[in-house]
């Protein structure tokens, strides 16, 4: 199914029109800005200026997950009520920590996708503005 846009032109036609107005380098850059799958977005989080913090956060996530599993095993191996509360509290805290760190990483992936779309729009606007001025 083709989506109709602007006087009977489809999105593919508009994309081709934009590519036709771009130079070879700009067309290559435009193709690199195409939509990514989840694995490409995940790898993209580890690129850029703040990649060190992403490596650190993943290390902390692994540590928290290990502590979560340890607390969970200890929780099921005890019968004392006070220890059940202590290990259960550890399970909840470390699981929340893992969850919050994963949400942060997903937010960074979303930010990168939005930035890629903004760059794509900037390129399209500059390309069309160049064509209109000619």
Short mmCIF file of N, CA and C in Angstrom, two decimals:
data_model
loop_
_atom_site.label_atom_id
_atom_site.label_comp_id
_atom_site.label_asym_id
_atom_site.label_seq_id
_atom_site.Cartn_x
_atom_site.Cartn_y
_atom_site.Cartn_z
N UNK A 1 0.84 -1.17 0.00
CA UNK A 1 0.00 0.00 0.00
C UNK A 1 0.89 1.24 0.00
N UNK A 2 0.63 2.16 -0.88
CA UNK A 2 1.42 3.38 -0.99
C UNK A 2 0.65 4.53 -0.37
N UNK A 3 1.34 5.34 0.37
CA UNK A 3 0.73 6.51 1.00
C UNK A 3 0.82 7.67 0.02
N UNK A 4 -0.28 8.29 -0.22
CA UNK A 4 -0.31 9.40 -1.17
C UNK A 4 0.06 10.70 -0.46
N UNK A 5 1.00 11.41 -1.03
CA UNK A 5 1.48 12.66 -0.47
C UNK A 5 1.67 13.64 -1.61
N UNK A 6 1.27 14.86 -1.45
CA UNK A 6 1.53 15.94 -2.40
C UNK A 6 1.22 15.59 -3.85
N UNK A 7 0.07 15.89 -4.28
CA UNK A 7 -0.32 15.79 -5.69
C UNK A 7 -0.05 14.41 -6.28
N UNK A 8 -0.42 13.35 -5.55
CA UNK A 8 -0.33 12.02 -6.10
C UNK A 8 1.05 11.38 -6.02
N UNK A 9 2.03 11.99 -5.37
CA UNK A 9 3.37 11.38 -5.26
C UNK A 9 3.43 10.53 -3.99
N UNK A 10 4.05 9.38 -4.10
CA UNK A 10 4.19 8.51 -2.93
C UNK A 10 5.46 8.88 -2.16
N UNK A 11 5.60 8.31 -0.97
CA UNK A 11 6.79 8.57 -0.16
C UNK A 11 8.05 8.11 -0.87
N UNK A 12 7.96 6.97 -1.58
CA UNK A 12 9.13 6.48 -2.31
C UNK A 12 9.53 7.46 -3.41
N UNK A 13 8.53 8.05 -4.07
CA UNK A 13 8.82 9.03 -5.12
C UNK A 13 9.49 10.26 -4.54
N UNK A 14 9.03 10.69 -3.38
CA UNK A 14 9.61 11.87 -2.74
C UNK A 14 11.03 11.57 -2.28
N UNK A 15 11.24 10.37 -1.72
CA UNK A 15 12.60 9.98 -1.32
C UNK A 15 13.53 9.96 -2.54
N UNK A 16 13.04 9.45 -3.66
CA UNK A 16 13.86 9.42 -4.86
C UNK A 16 14.13 10.83 -5.36
N UNK A 17 13.15 11.72 -5.28
CA UNK A 17 13.34 13.11 -5.68
C UNK A 17 14.41 13.78 -4.82
N UNK A 18 14.37 13.51 -3.53
CA UNK A 18 15.37 14.08 -2.62
C UNK A 18 16.75 13.52 -2.96
N UNK A 19 16.84 12.21 -3.19
CA UNK A 19 18.14 11.62 -3.53
C UNK A 19 18.69 12.16 -4.84
N UNK A 20 17.78 12.46 -5.78
CA UNK A 20 18.23 13.01 -7.07
C UNK A 20 18.83 14.40 -6.92
N UNK A 21 18.37 15.16 -5.93
CA UNK A 21 18.88 16.52 -5.75
C UNK A 21 20.17 16.55 -4.94
N UNK A 22 20.52 15.42 -4.32
CA UNK A 22 21.72 15.38 -3.48
C UNK A 22 22.95 15.02 -4.29
N UNK A 23 24.09 15.47 -3.81
CA UNK A 23 25.35 15.03 -4.41
C UNK A 23 25.60 13.59 -3.97
N UNK A 24 26.64 12.97 -4.52
CA UNK A 24 26.92 11.57 -4.20
C UNK A 24 27.23 11.38 -2.72
N UNK A 25 28.01 12.31 -2.13
CA UNK A 25 28.35 12.22 -0.71
C UNK A 25 27.11 12.42 0.16
N UNK A 26 26.28 13.39 -0.21
CA UNK A 26 25.07 13.64 0.56
C UNK A 26 24.11 12.47 0.47
N UNK A 27 24.01 11.83 -0.71
CA UNK A 27 23.13 10.67 -0.87
C UNK A 27 23.61 9.51 0.00
N UNK A 28 24.93 9.32 0.08
CA UNK A 28 25.48 8.26 0.93
C UNK A 28 25.16 8.54 2.40
N UNK A 29 25.33 9.81 2.82
CA UNK A 29 25.01 10.19 4.19
C UNK A 29 23.51 10.00 4.47
N UNK A 30 22.67 10.34 3.50
CA UNK A 30 21.22 10.19 3.64
C UNK A 30 20.85 8.71 3.82
N UNK A 31 21.52 7.83 3.07
CA UNK A 31 21.24 6.40 3.20
C UNK A 31 21.67 5.86 4.56
N UNK A 32 22.75 6.42 5.13
CA UNK A 32 23.21 5.99 6.45
C UNK A 32 22.24 6.40 7.55
N UNK A 33 21.42 7.42 7.28
CA UNK A 33 20.46 7.90 8.27
C UNK A 33 19.17 7.09 8.26
N UNK A 34 19.11 6.04 7.47
CA UNK A 34 17.90 5.24 7.37
C UNK A 34 17.59 4.59 8.71
N UNK A 35 16.38 4.10 8.85
CA UNK A 35 15.92 3.51 10.10
C UNK A 35 16.75 2.27 10.45
N UNK A 36 17.03 2.11 11.75
CA UNK A 36 17.85 1.00 12.23
C UNK A 36 16.99 0.01 12.98
N UNK A 37 17.45 -1.25 13.03
CA UNK A 37 16.75 -2.22 13.87
C UNK A 37 17.26 -2.09 15.31
N UNK A 38 16.71 -2.88 16.21
CA UNK A 38 17.02 -2.75 17.63
C UNK A 38 18.50 -3.02 17.91
N UNK A 39 19.08 -4.00 17.25
CA UNK A 39 20.47 -4.34 17.51
C UNK A 39 21.41 -3.23 17.02
N UNK A 40 21.09 -2.63 15.88
CA UNK A 40 21.90 -1.51 15.40
C UNK A 40 21.79 -0.32 16.33
N UNK A 41 20.58 -0.08 16.87
CA UNK A 41 20.42 1.03 17.81
C UNK A 41 21.18 0.76 19.10
N UNK A 42 21.19 -0.50 19.55
CA UNK A 42 21.91 -0.85 20.77
C UNK A 42 23.41 -0.67 20.60
N UNK A 43 23.93 -1.06 19.45
CA UNK A 43 25.35 -0.86 19.17
C UNK A 43 25.66 0.63 19.05
N UNK A 44 24.72 1.40 18.50
CA UNK A 44 24.91 2.84 18.34
C UNK A 44 25.03 3.58 19.65
N UNK A 45 24.50 3.01 20.73
CA UNK A 45 24.60 3.65 22.04
C UNK A 45 26.06 3.70 22.50
N UNK A 46 26.86 2.74 22.04
CA UNK A 46 28.25 2.66 22.46
C UNK A 46 29.18 3.48 21.57
N UNK A 47 28.64 4.34 20.74
CA UNK A 47 29.42 5.26 19.92
C UNK A 47 29.22 6.68 20.42
N UNK A 48 30.18 7.51 20.20
CA UNK A 48 30.02 8.90 20.59
C UNK A 48 30.86 9.27 21.80
N UNK A 49 30.62 10.49 22.27
CA UNK A 49 31.42 11.04 23.36
C UNK A 49 31.20 10.34 24.69
N UNK A 50 29.99 9.87 24.92
CA UNK A 50 29.65 9.30 26.23
C UNK A 50 29.64 7.78 26.24
N UNK A 51 30.41 7.16 25.37
CA UNK A 51 30.40 5.70 25.34
C UNK A 51 30.97 5.10 26.62
N UNK A 52 31.88 5.81 27.29
CA UNK A 52 32.46 5.29 28.52
C UNK A 52 31.40 5.09 29.59
N UNK A 53 30.43 6.00 29.65
CA UNK A 53 29.38 5.87 30.67
C UNK A 53 28.46 4.70 30.35
N UNK A 54 28.27 4.41 29.06
CA UNK A 54 27.43 3.28 28.70
C UNK A 54 28.13 1.96 29.07
N UNK A 55 29.45 1.89 28.87
CA UNK A 55 30.18 0.70 29.29
C UNK A 55 30.10 0.54 30.81
N UNK A 56 30.27 1.64 31.53
CA UNK A 56 30.21 1.59 32.98
C UNK A 56 28.81 1.17 33.46
N UNK A 57 27.78 1.71 32.82
CA UNK A 57 26.41 1.38 33.23
C UNK A 57 26.10 -0.09 32.95
N UNK A 58 26.61 -0.63 31.87
CA UNK A 58 26.39 -2.05 31.60
C UNK A 58 27.13 -2.93 32.58
N UNK A 59 28.32 -2.51 32.99
CA UNK A 59 29.05 -3.24 34.01
C UNK A 59 28.27 -3.23 35.34
N UNK A 60 27.77 -2.07 35.72
CA UNK A 60 26.98 -1.95 36.95
C UNK A 60 25.71 -2.78 36.84
N UNK A 61 25.10 -2.82 35.66
CA UNK A 61 23.91 -3.64 35.46
C UNK A 61 24.22 -5.10 35.68
N UNK A 62 25.35 -5.57 35.16
CA UNK A 62 25.74 -6.97 35.38
C UNK A 62 25.99 -7.26 36.86
N UNK A 63 26.63 -6.32 37.56
CA UNK A 63 26.88 -6.49 38.99
C UNK A 63 25.56 -6.54 39.75
N UNK A 64 24.65 -5.61 39.44
CA UNK A 64 23.34 -5.59 40.10
C UNK A 64 22.57 -6.88 39.82
N UNK A 65 22.65 -7.38 38.58
CA UNK A 65 21.96 -8.62 38.25
C UNK A 65 22.54 -9.79 39.04
N UNK A 66 23.86 -9.84 39.16
CA UNK A 66 24.49 -10.88 39.95
C UNK A 66 24.06 -10.82 41.41
N UNK A 67 24.03 -9.60 41.97
CA UNK A 67 23.57 -9.43 43.35
C UNK A 67 22.09 -9.78 43.51
N UNK A 68 21.29 -9.49 42.49
CA UNK A 68 19.87 -9.86 42.50
C UNK A 68 19.73 -11.38 42.58
N UNK A 69 20.48 -12.10 41.75
CA UNK A 69 20.41 -13.57 41.76
C UNK A 69 20.89 -14.11 43.10
N UNK A 70 21.97 -13.53 43.64
CA UNK A 70 22.48 -13.97 44.94
C UNK A 70 21.42 -13.77 46.04
N UNK A 71 20.80 -12.61 46.08
CA UNK A 71 19.76 -12.33 47.08
C UNK A 71 18.56 -13.25 46.90
N UNK A 72 18.22 -13.54 45.65
CA UNK A 72 17.09 -14.42 45.38
C UNK A 72 17.36 -15.84 45.88
N UNK A 73 18.57 -16.33 45.63
CA UNK A 73 18.94 -17.67 46.11
C UNK A 73 18.92 -17.70 47.64
N UNK A 74 19.48 -16.67 48.27
CA UNK A 74 19.49 -16.61 49.73
C UNK A 74 18.07 -16.50 50.29
N UNK A 75 17.20 -15.80 49.58
CA UNK A 75 15.79 -15.64 50.00
C UNK A 75 15.10 -17.00 50.07
N UNK A 76 15.35 -17.84 49.05
CA UNK A 76 14.69 -19.15 49.03
C UNK A 76 15.39 -20.19 49.91
N UNK A 77 16.58 -19.89 50.41
CA UNK A 77 17.30 -20.85 51.25
C UNK A 77 17.17 -20.58 52.74
N UNK A 78 16.34 -19.64 53.15
CA UNK A 78 16.22 -19.33 54.58
C UNK A 78 14.78 -19.49 55.03
N UNK A 79 14.65 -19.76 56.33
CA UNK A 79 13.32 -19.89 56.94
C UNK A 79 13.08 -18.83 58.00
N UNK A 80 14.10 -18.07 58.34
CA UNK A 80 13.99 -17.05 59.38
C UNK A 80 13.31 -15.81 58.79
N UNK A 81 12.30 -15.30 59.47
CA UNK A 81 11.50 -14.20 58.94
C UNK A 81 12.33 -12.94 58.72
N UNK A 82 13.18 -12.60 59.67
CA UNK A 82 14.00 -11.39 59.51
C UNK A 82 14.93 -11.50 58.29
N UNK A 83 15.49 -12.67 58.07
CA UNK A 83 16.36 -12.86 56.90
C UNK A 83 15.55 -12.85 55.61
N UNK A 84 14.33 -13.39 55.64
CA UNK A 84 13.46 -13.33 54.47
C UNK A 84 13.20 -11.87 54.07
N UNK A 85 12.96 -11.04 55.06
CA UNK A 85 12.72 -9.61 54.79
C UNK A 85 13.98 -8.97 54.23
N UNK A 86 15.12 -9.26 54.85
CA UNK A 86 16.39 -8.68 54.40
C UNK A 86 16.71 -9.09 52.96
N UNK A 87 16.64 -10.38 52.66
CA UNK A 87 16.97 -10.85 51.31
C UNK A 87 15.91 -10.42 50.29
N UNK A 88 14.65 -10.39 50.71
CA UNK A 88 13.58 -9.91 49.83
C UNK A 88 13.77 -8.44 49.48
N UNK A 89 14.19 -7.64 50.46
CA UNK A 89 14.47 -6.23 50.21
C UNK A 89 15.63 -6.09 49.22
N UNK A 90 16.67 -6.93 49.37
CA UNK A 90 17.79 -6.91 48.43
C UNK A 90 17.35 -7.28 47.02
N UNK A 91 16.47 -8.28 46.91
CA UNK A 91 15.94 -8.68 45.60
C UNK A 91 15.25 -7.50 44.92
N UNK A 92 14.39 -6.82 45.67
CA UNK A 92 13.63 -5.69 45.10
C UNK A 92 14.56 -4.55 44.71
N UNK A 93 15.49 -4.19 45.57
CA UNK A 93 16.40 -3.07 45.30
C UNK A 93 17.25 -3.33 44.06
N UNK A 94 17.85 -4.52 43.98
CA UNK A 94 18.73 -4.80 42.85
C UNK A 94 17.94 -4.96 41.55
N UNK A 95 16.74 -5.51 41.63
CA UNK A 95 15.91 -5.62 40.43
C UNK A 95 15.49 -4.23 39.95
N UNK A 96 15.17 -3.33 40.87
CA UNK A 96 14.86 -1.95 40.50
C UNK A 96 16.07 -1.26 39.88
N UNK A 97 17.24 -1.52 40.43
CA UNK A 97 18.46 -0.94 39.88
C UNK A 97 18.71 -1.38 38.45
N UNK A 98 18.56 -2.68 38.19
CA UNK A 98 18.73 -3.20 36.83
C UNK A 98 17.70 -2.56 35.90
N UNK A 99 16.46 -2.47 36.37
CA UNK A 99 15.38 -1.90 35.55
C UNK A 99 15.65 -0.44 35.21
N UNK A 100 16.08 0.34 36.19
CA UNK A 100 16.33 1.77 35.94
C UNK A 100 17.49 1.96 34.96
N UNK A 101 18.53 1.17 35.09
CA UNK A 101 19.65 1.29 34.17
C UNK A 101 19.25 0.89 32.75
N UNK A 102 18.41 -0.12 32.62
CA UNK A 102 17.94 -0.52 31.29
C UNK A 102 17.04 0.55 30.68
N UNK A 103 16.20 1.17 31.50
CA UNK A 103 15.35 2.26 30.99
C UNK A 103 16.21 3.41 30.50
N UNK A 104 17.28 3.72 31.20
CA UNK A 104 18.18 4.79 30.76
C UNK A 104 18.80 4.46 29.40
N UNK A 105 19.22 3.22 29.23
CA UNK A 105 19.81 2.82 27.95
C UNK A 105 18.78 2.90 26.83
N UNK A 106 17.54 2.48 27.09
CA UNK A 106 16.49 2.58 26.08
C UNK A 106 16.19 4.04 25.75
N UNK A 107 16.26 4.91 26.74
CA UNK A 107 16.05 6.34 26.47
C UNK A 107 17.17 6.89 25.59
N UNK A 108 18.38 6.44 25.78
CA UNK A 108 19.49 6.88 24.93
C UNK A 108 19.32 6.37 23.51
N UNK A 109 18.82 5.16 23.36
CA UNK A 109 18.55 4.63 22.03
C UNK A 109 17.48 5.46 21.33
N UNK A 110 16.45 5.84 22.07
CA UNK A 110 15.39 6.67 21.51
C UNK A 110 15.91 8.05 21.13
N UNK A 111 16.77 8.60 21.97
CA UNK A 111 17.37 9.91 21.68
C UNK A 111 18.19 9.86 20.40
N UNK A 112 18.97 8.79 20.24
CA UNK A 112 19.77 8.65 19.02
C UNK A 112 18.89 8.52 17.79
N UNK A 113 17.77 7.79 17.91
CA UNK A 113 16.85 7.65 16.77
C UNK A 113 16.23 9.00 16.42
N UNK A 114 15.86 9.78 17.42
CA UNK A 114 15.30 11.11 17.17
C UNK A 114 16.32 12.04 16.52
N UNK A 115 17.56 11.97 16.99
CA UNK A 115 18.61 12.80 16.40
C UNK A 115 18.86 12.42 14.94
N UNK A 116 18.81 11.13 14.67
CA UNK A 116 19.01 10.66 13.30
C UNK A 116 17.89 11.19 12.40
N UNK A 117 16.65 11.16 12.88
CA UNK A 117 15.52 11.69 12.10
C UNK A 117 15.64 13.20 11.91
N UNK A 118 16.09 13.91 12.93
CA UNK A 118 16.27 15.36 12.79
C UNK A 118 17.34 15.67 11.74
N UNK A 119 18.43 14.92 11.77
CA UNK A 119 19.48 15.11 10.75
C UNK A 119 18.94 14.82 9.36
N UNK A 120 18.12 13.80 9.27
CA UNK A 120 17.52 13.46 7.98
C UNK A 120 16.61 14.58 7.49
N UNK A 121 15.81 15.13 8.39
CA UNK A 121 14.94 16.25 8.03
C UNK A 121 15.74 17.48 7.62
N UNK A 122 16.82 17.75 8.34
CA UNK A 122 17.68 18.89 7.98
C UNK A 122 18.24 18.71 6.57
N UNK A 123 18.67 17.50 6.27
CA UNK A 123 19.22 17.23 4.95
C UNK A 123 18.16 17.37 3.87
N UNK A 124 16.96 16.88 4.16
CA UNK A 124 15.87 17.02 3.20
C UNK A 124 15.50 18.46 2.97
N UNK A 125 15.42 19.24 4.02
CA UNK A 125 15.05 20.65 3.90
C UNK A 125 16.12 21.41 3.13
N UNK A 126 17.39 21.16 3.44
CA UNK A 126 18.44 21.87 2.71
C UNK A 126 18.48 21.47 1.24
N UNK A 127 18.19 20.20 0.97
CA UNK A 127 18.16 19.72 -0.41
C UNK A 127 17.01 20.36 -1.18
N UNK A 128 15.84 20.38 -0.58
CA UNK A 128 14.70 20.98 -1.25
C UNK A 128 14.83 22.49 -1.38
N UNK A 129 15.44 23.12 -0.38
CA UNK A 129 15.66 24.58 -0.46
C UNK A 129 16.65 24.90 -1.58
N UNK A 130 17.65 24.06 -1.75
CA UNK A 130 18.61 24.25 -2.85
C UNK A 130 17.96 24.07 -4.20
N UNK A 131 17.02 23.13 -4.29
CA UNK A 131 16.32 22.89 -5.55
C UNK A 131 15.37 24.03 -5.88
N UNK A 132 14.71 24.58 -4.85
CA UNK A 132 13.76 25.68 -5.06
C UNK A 132 14.50 26.95 -5.49
N UNK A 133 15.68 27.18 -4.91
CA UNK A 133 16.42 28.40 -5.24
C UNK A 133 17.06 28.35 -6.63
N UNK A 134 17.20 27.13 -7.20
CA UNK A 134 17.79 27.00 -8.53
C UNK A 134 16.86 27.38 -9.62
#
